[in-house]
Amino acid sequence: MVDSTYITEKTEQQLLTLTEALASGILNEAEDMLHSLHPAEIAHLLESLPADDRLSIWPLISKALEAEVLINLGDEIRHGLIKDMSPQQLVKVAENLEVDDSADFVQSLPDTIIDQVLHSLDSQHRKLLESVLSFPENSAGGMMNTDTITVRPEVSLDVVLRYLRLRGEIPKQTDHLIVIDRDSHYLGVLPLSQLLINEPEKFVLDIMDNKVTAIPSDMEDNKIAMMFQDLDLISAPVVDGNNMLLGRITVDDVVDVIRDEADHSVLSRAGLTDEDLFAPVLPSARRRAIWLGINLLTAFLASWVVSNFEDTLERVVTVAILMNVVASMGGIAGSQTITLVIRSMALGQLSRSNRWWVFNKEVMVGLFNGIIWAAVVAGIASLWFNDLSVGLVIAAALIINLIFAAASGVAIPIILKKLHIDPAIAGSVILTTITDIVGLLAFLGLATVFLL
């Protein structure tokens, strides 16, 4: 395993070299360093620099590496670098990428120049690219590469080996050849390991594996990632509805999907989307303002609920001291449930057949935890204020809120998904509002009835 401390120190040293070169105006050392790095490493360095410094460093990058560097950058940073590039330069970038990466790159271009770039490509490259672009970006068809090596079942292994030698090279991440019939229907795969260890006189049909399931072109990327993980795949063929071979997906494409999902999961907890750390102040503020505004509205809603119990708060001071306990406990319990449910939805584990079981189970968990912590809180409150009735009221409110939080934690993501709203982004805000309001209503309502 690579030492992450070493990687961090190495990156810091590289960043220091770049910043010192920019400050001194002597860029030779920085240029030499960039030429020795992998495109992904260069992309990481660019993402760690302010926007103006990126523009100064970009001309130092070898033309041969530009395409690979651009495809490894986040969308926002890539847009900042390509906005001043000519259509001819963009065409050259697209031509130097594999078809799947080229499709991702073209899709990230402004709509005004996509057609111009496509029409400037050679006919073969354009045809392959358009076949990928015809599918949704997050589908198997949109992820696939067309660099497949196909063989027929009736040929001998000797013919296959001679064919591979004539090709001179095979595509990256090739662990098997794809077997098709004369009409390009998918039949199975020929693992390279079997090709090498079997007698040349044998036929492909004799040793091919016809149990490897091809990926439908409309399968979503997160399901593809799970399939690769569950089956330990390196690559997999992609077919259309008629079982015609279209291309293949490789594990490096799946790693990108997993990373994007992880980034989305982390950012969505704060209501954020992918954002450049060094983006200008105004665009960053604008993106974050929406969720801050929504949160402000929910805070006012909770405050309005409290204002309806003004008389109770004035006459029973202990209520004002303890009311945040109920709301806070409900928020934590609900966030635990909603996180579990959203993860289960992403993994395809939650379905119509089991969601009621999950709902009932989470409600019982909420009830169980509610009873346990209600007893703890009731004891503390009773001793603190020397009043058993205060302890019983907060205990009852806590049980109600934890049950409601658990139920909401299951229901909210399911409802949001039906409405085609991302539960990971919107779910937490809605859940917090519900648990705050229910917790305050339960506690203040019970206090009004039993403590006044």
XYZ file of C-alpha atoms in Angstrom:
452
model
C 0.000 0.000 0.000
C 1.281 3.479 -0.892
C 2.053 5.719 2.071
C -0.489 8.572 1.974
C 1.880 10.752 4.038
C 4.507 10.407 1.324
C 1.955 11.348 -1.350
C 0.890 14.432 0.614
C 4.482 15.575 1.188
C 5.326 14.940 -2.468
C 2.312 16.963 -3.637
C 3.141 19.807 -1.258
C 6.688 19.911 -2.619
C 5.395 19.976 -6.195
C 2.954 22.770 -5.362
C 5.781 24.701 -3.713
C 7.886 24.306 -6.863
C 5.038 25.672 -8.992
C 4.239 28.629 -6.742
C 7.920 29.589 -6.408
C 8.339 29.383 -10.184
C 5.307 31.617 -10.712
C 6.552 34.106 -8.130
C 10.055 34.290 -9.649
C 8.947 34.156 -13.278
C 11.526 31.403 -13.962
C 9.410 28.492 -15.181
C 12.001 26.035 -16.546
C 12.140 23.884 -13.412
C 8.347 23.813 -13.142
C 8.024 22.816 -16.799
C 10.529 19.971 -16.396
C 8.665 18.719 -13.337
C 5.302 18.772 -15.141
C 6.734 16.782 -18.062
C 7.747 14.017 -15.652
C 4.308 13.624 -14.059
C 1.313 11.474 -14.942
C -1.671 13.443 -16.357
C -3.742 12.619 -13.261
C -0.996 14.061 -11.027
C -0.875 17.241 -13.111
C -4.665 17.529 -12.870
C -4.474 17.188 -9.080
C -1.885 19.976 -8.907
C -4.000 22.258 -11.095
C -7.018 21.655 -8.866
C -4.885 22.720 -5.892
C -3.996 26.101 -7.404
C -6.000 29.349 -7.631
C -7.619 30.037 -11.018
C -5.072 32.656 -12.177
C -2.144 30.350 -11.368
C -3.765 27.535 -13.356
C -3.913 29.741 -16.430
C -0.214 30.560 -15.998
C 0.777 26.901 -15.561
C -1.375 25.511 -18.383
C 0.939 26.595 -21.271
C 3.794 24.669 -19.611
C 1.994 21.333 -19.982
C 3.057 19.180 -22.914
C 0.598 19.222 -25.821
C 0.703 15.428 -25.807
C -0.649 15.382 -22.240
C -3.282 18.131 -22.529
C -6.159 15.807 -23.412
C -5.529 13.381 -20.533
C -5.044 16.234 -18.064
C -8.313 17.893 -19.081
C -10.351 14.713 -18.726
C -8.977 14.218 -15.190
C -10.097 17.686 -14.082
C -13.431 18.556 -12.502
C -16.002 20.087 -14.856
C -15.787 23.604 -13.431
C -11.992 23.750 -13.601
C -11.979 22.245 -17.103
C -14.415 24.916 -18.292
C -12.096 27.609 -16.971
C -9.180 26.244 -19.002
C -10.947 25.510 -22.289
C -13.022 28.686 -22.553
C -10.238 30.419 -24.513
C -9.299 27.386 -26.635
C -10.171 27.426 -30.339
C -12.463 24.780 -31.881
C -9.392 23.336 -33.640
C -7.631 22.867 -30.304
C -10.743 21.260 -28.825
C -10.957 18.875 -31.790
C -7.346 17.827 -31.212
C -8.137 17.128 -27.557
C -11.173 15.012 -28.491
C -9.147 13.032 -31.050
C -6.434 12.202 -28.501
C -8.862 10.623 -26.041
C -10.459 7.191 -25.957
C -14.043 7.248 -27.191
C -15.666 7.134 -23.735
C -13.419 9.919 -22.414
C -13.882 11.847 -25.643
C -17.660 11.641 -25.165
C -17.351 12.942 -21.596
C -15.169 15.791 -22.834
C -17.497 16.789 -25.677
C -20.542 16.673 -23.374
C -18.811 19.146 -21.052
C -18.311 21.690 -23.852
C -20.636 24.677 -24.322
C -23.619 23.755 -26.517
C -22.645 26.427 -29.036
C -19.494 24.589 -30.134
C -20.347 20.894 -29.668
C -21.656 20.553 -33.237
C -18.658 22.457 -34.569
C -16.254 20.108 -32.807
C -18.136 16.989 -33.938
C -18.189 18.054 -37.575
C -14.458 18.783 -37.472
C -13.602 15.211 -36.443
C -12.765 12.573 -39.038
C -15.804 10.532 -40.092
C -14.782 7.320 -38.288
C -14.080 9.062 -34.983
C -17.271 11.112 -35.282
C -19.385 8.019 -35.940
C -17.993 6.215 -32.889
C -18.399 9.310 -30.742
C -21.974 9.929 -31.843
C -22.870 6.314 -31.031
C -21.802 6.915 -27.414
C -23.329 10.405 -27.222
C -26.704 8.983 -28.256
C -27.020 7.402 -24.794
C -27.582 9.173 -21.451
C -24.284 10.105 -19.805
C -24.950 8.017 -16.683
C -25.924 4.863 -18.597
C -23.839 1.933 -19.806
C -24.076 3.235 -23.358
C -22.757 6.618 -22.263
C -19.899 5.048 -20.288
C -18.770 2.428 -22.777
C -15.728 2.403 -25.003
C -15.868 0.976 -28.513
C -12.307 -0.439 -28.522
C -13.414 -4.072 -28.394
C -11.559 -7.074 -29.822
C -14.057 -9.580 -31.190
C -13.640 -13.154 -32.426
C -15.928 -15.772 -33.943
C -16.670 -19.060 -32.166
C -15.711 -21.223 -35.156
C -12.083 -20.040 -35.455
C -9.120 -21.813 -33.849
C -7.042 -20.392 -31.021
C -4.048 -20.372 -33.357
C -5.895 -17.982 -35.682
C -6.820 -15.774 -32.725
C -3.204 -15.615 -31.520
C -1.927 -14.722 -34.997
C -4.635 -12.057 -35.252
C -3.519 -10.503 -31.956
C 0.121 -10.479 -33.093
C -0.888 -8.688 -36.297
C -2.727 -6.033 -34.291
C 0.478 -5.225 -32.445
C -1.302 -3.980 -29.309
C -4.494 -4.595 -27.392
C -6.655 -2.025 -25.573
C -6.010 -1.273 -21.911
C -7.877 -3.320 -19.295
C -8.385 -6.211 -21.736
C -8.840 -9.428 -19.784
C -10.873 -11.248 -22.420
C -11.895 -11.160 -26.068
C -15.573 -10.871 -26.933
C -17.174 -13.664 -28.943
C -19.846 -12.670 -31.475
C -21.621 -14.299 -34.398
C -21.625 -13.027 -37.987
C -24.440 -10.585 -37.171
C -22.545 -9.115 -34.171
C -24.780 -10.789 -31.589
C -23.003 -11.304 -28.274
C -22.267 -14.967 -27.471
C -19.738 -14.906 -24.633
C -16.115 -14.125 -23.832
C -12.749 -15.765 -24.409
C -10.531 -15.124 -21.350
C -6.922 -14.343 -22.270
C -5.761 -16.750 -19.575
C -7.594 -19.616 -21.312
C -6.327 -18.518 -24.711
C -2.722 -18.764 -23.519
C -2.857 -22.113 -21.719
C -4.937 -24.141 -24.214
C -3.709 -25.959 -27.311
C -3.693 -23.783 -30.473
C -5.685 -26.433 -32.353
C -8.727 -25.937 -30.135
C -11.574 -23.709 -31.248
C -12.940 -20.620 -29.513
C -16.256 -22.438 -29.092
C -14.529 -25.133 -27.010
C -13.203 -22.853 -24.279
C -15.313 -19.680 -24.438
C -17.337 -18.656 -21.389
C -20.970 -18.099 -22.346
C -22.114 -17.481 -18.770
C -20.734 -13.932 -18.578
C -23.759 -11.648 -18.693
C -23.456 -8.578 -20.881
C -24.513 -5.166 -19.575
C -27.656 -3.654 -21.150
C -26.924 -0.275 -22.722
C -29.557 1.442 -20.556
C -28.266 0.174 -17.190
C -27.519 3.026 -14.754
C -23.929 3.714 -13.747
C -24.430 3.028 -10.028
C -25.843 -0.425 -10.826
C -22.884 -1.071 -13.122
C -20.530 -0.165 -10.276
C -22.276 -2.662 -7.985
C -22.075 -5.339 -10.680
C -18.326 -4.815 -11.092
C -17.873 -4.906 -7.326
C -19.974 -8.030 -6.774
C -18.476 -10.004 -9.672
C -14.881 -8.663 -9.425
C -14.933 -7.610 -13.075
C -12.128 -5.920 -14.991
C -14.232 -5.318 -18.087
C -17.676 -6.252 -19.369
C -19.391 -6.157 -22.780
C -22.294 -3.777 -23.467
C -25.220 -4.829 -25.683
C -28.399 -3.243 -27.004
C -31.943 -4.584 -26.689
C -31.312 -7.057 -29.508
C -28.156 -8.470 -27.866
C -25.977 -6.717 -30.451
C -22.507 -5.866 -29.172
C -21.991 -2.101 -28.773
C -18.778 -1.825 -26.770
C -17.344 -2.537 -23.345
C -16.964 -0.920 -19.934
C -13.688 -1.180 -18.019
C -12.925 -0.970 -14.329
C -11.238 2.446 -14.623
C -14.573 3.890 -15.797
C -16.296 2.293 -12.821
C -13.736 3.757 -10.398
C -14.703 7.207 -11.709
C -18.362 6.444 -10.985
C -17.564 5.286 -7.445
C -15.509 8.411 -6.783
C -18.262 10.666 -8.136
C -20.811 8.899 -5.928
C -18.559 9.323 -2.886
C -18.017 13.025 -3.631
C -21.742 13.507 -4.126
C -22.492 11.740 -0.847
C -20.126 13.979 1.131
C -21.163 17.254 -0.517
C -24.895 16.563 -0.431
C -24.863 16.413 3.369
C -24.282 20.169 3.278
C -26.602 20.771 0.320
C -23.656 21.309 -2.027
C -22.759 20.087 -5.495
C -19.299 19.706 -7.027
C -17.531 23.041 -6.544
C -14.040 24.311 -7.247
C -12.310 25.129 -3.948
C -10.717 28.162 -5.612
C -13.857 29.340 -7.447
C -14.637 33.102 -7.346
C -16.523 34.373 -4.303
C -19.777 35.413 -6.001
C -20.492 32.133 -7.874
C -19.678 30.125 -4.729
C -21.922 32.333 -2.596
C -24.744 32.079 -5.147
C -24.636 28.269 -5.178
C -24.760 28.030 -1.396
C -27.352 30.780 -0.896
C -30.289 28.630 -2.024
C -29.932 26.056 0.732
C -29.113 28.717 3.303
C -32.367 30.429 2.337
C -34.323 27.190 2.640
C -32.746 26.535 6.033
C -33.696 30.058 7.128
C -37.332 29.420 6.211
C -37.374 26.176 8.192
C -35.805 27.951 11.176
C -38.535 30.605 11.059
C -41.141 27.843 10.861
C -39.752 26.238 14.025
C -39.659 29.644 15.710
C -43.303 30.204 14.758
C -44.224 26.927 16.452
C -42.442 28.052 19.624
C -44.175 31.455 19.521
C -47.557 29.731 19.826
C -46.531 28.510 23.282
C -45.302 31.835 24.593
C -47.515 31.653 27.682
C -46.182 28.195 28.560
C -42.572 29.356 28.213
C -43.174 32.364 30.441
C -44.847 30.376 33.197
C -42.690 27.224 33.076
C -39.044 28.263 32.656
C -37.799 24.672 32.675
C -39.567 24.093 29.361
C -37.434 26.757 27.667
C -34.294 25.160 29.074
C -35.115 21.614 27.929
C -37.004 22.038 24.650
C -33.882 21.854 22.454
C -33.062 18.417 23.903
C -36.104 16.830 22.269
C -35.542 18.496 18.887
C -31.832 17.647 18.862
C -32.345 13.978 19.748
C -34.973 13.652 17.026
C -32.655 15.231 14.471
C -29.819 12.824 15.255
C -32.073 9.752 15.232
C -33.657 10.812 11.962
C -30.306 11.498 10.297
C -29.113 8.000 11.222
C -32.162 6.441 9.579
C -32.176 8.629 6.472
C -28.450 8.010 5.877
C -29.001 4.251 6.071
C -32.022 4.401 3.747
C -30.342 6.625 1.129
C -27.332 4.299 1.095
C -29.624 1.278 0.690
C -31.399 2.992 -2.196
C -28.080 3.737 -3.894
C -27.038 0.082 -3.529
C -30.375 -1.161 -4.848
C -31.198 -2.916 -1.560
C -34.449 -1.040 -0.870
C -37.407 -2.011 -3.062
C -41.195 -2.132 -3.021
C -41.074 -5.657 -1.667
C -39.132 -4.793 1.489
C -39.655 -1.103 2.236
C -42.574 -1.713 4.606
C -40.429 -4.192 6.541
C -37.681 -1.562 6.745
C -40.223 1.085 7.787
C -41.605 -1.079 10.606
C -38.120 -2.087 11.730
C -36.898 1.524 11.901
C -40.024 2.617 13.796
C -39.375 -0.156 16.335
C -35.744 0.976 16.623
C -37.016 4.515 17.230
C -39.425 3.251 19.876
C -36.742 1.144 21.586
C -34.209 3.990 21.667
C -36.967 6.401 22.647
C -37.866 4.359 25.717
C -34.226 3.928 26.792
C -33.221 7.562 26.389
C -36.560 8.817 27.684
C -35.814 7.031 30.952
C -32.333 8.593 31.092
C -33.565 12.102 30.256
C -36.540 11.808 32.613
C -34.221 10.886 35.482
C -31.827 13.766 34.763
C -34.632 16.326 34.349
C -36.461 15.159 37.485
C -33.318 15.406 39.614
C -32.202 18.682 38.037
C -35.500 20.514 38.600
C -36.751 18.386 41.489
C -39.992 17.810 39.579
C -41.091 14.355 38.381
C -43.775 15.780 36.090
C -41.149 17.650 34.038
C -39.225 14.403 33.583
C -42.324 12.501 32.482
C -43.323 15.207 29.978
C -39.923 15.350 28.304
C -39.760 11.535 28.287
C -43.092 11.266 26.470
C -42.102 13.976 23.977
C -38.781 12.252 23.310
C -40.454 8.905 22.560
C -42.905 10.588 20.173
C -40.161 12.479 18.331
C -37.799 9.511 17.970
C -40.585 7.353 16.533
C -41.595 10.123 14.140
C -37.943 10.759 13.197
C -37.430 7.096 12.307
C -40.621 6.983 10.233
C -39.681 10.203 8.437
C -36.154 8.942 7.812
C -37.593 6.083 5.755
C -40.511 7.903 4.126
C -38.773 11.108 3.008
C -36.171 9.519 0.654
C -38.825 7.263 -0.923
C -41.186 10.194 -1.544
C -38.405 12.433 -2.881
C -37.252 9.727 -5.283
C -40.815 9.372 -6.614
C -40.807 13.138 -7.205
C -37.438 12.838 -9.031
C -35.688 14.940 -6.362
C -32.269 13.823 -5.102
C -32.864 12.518 -1.532
C -29.184 12.975 -0.666
C -29.429 16.747 -1.146
C -32.990 17.596 -0.088
C -33.673 14.861 2.466
C -31.669 16.214 5.407
C -33.196 19.699 5.247
C -36.748 18.327 5.193
C -36.005 15.810 7.943
C -34.496 18.440 10.242
C -37.561 20.645 9.776
C -39.947 17.800 10.586
C -38.079 16.584 13.674
C -37.710 20.129 15.002
C -41.406 20.907 14.566
C -42.672 17.551 15.863
C -40.282 17.636 18.823
C -41.244 21.174 19.789
C -44.967 20.549 19.299
C -44.843 17.351 21.354
C -42.850 18.827 24.234
C -44.525 22.239 24.386
C -47.976 20.732 23.822
C -47.560 18.175 26.606
C -46.052 20.831 28.874
C -49.057 23.092 28.272
C -51.468 20.289 29.182
C -49.675 18.787 32.192
C -47.401 21.472 33.677
C -49.639 24.564 33.687
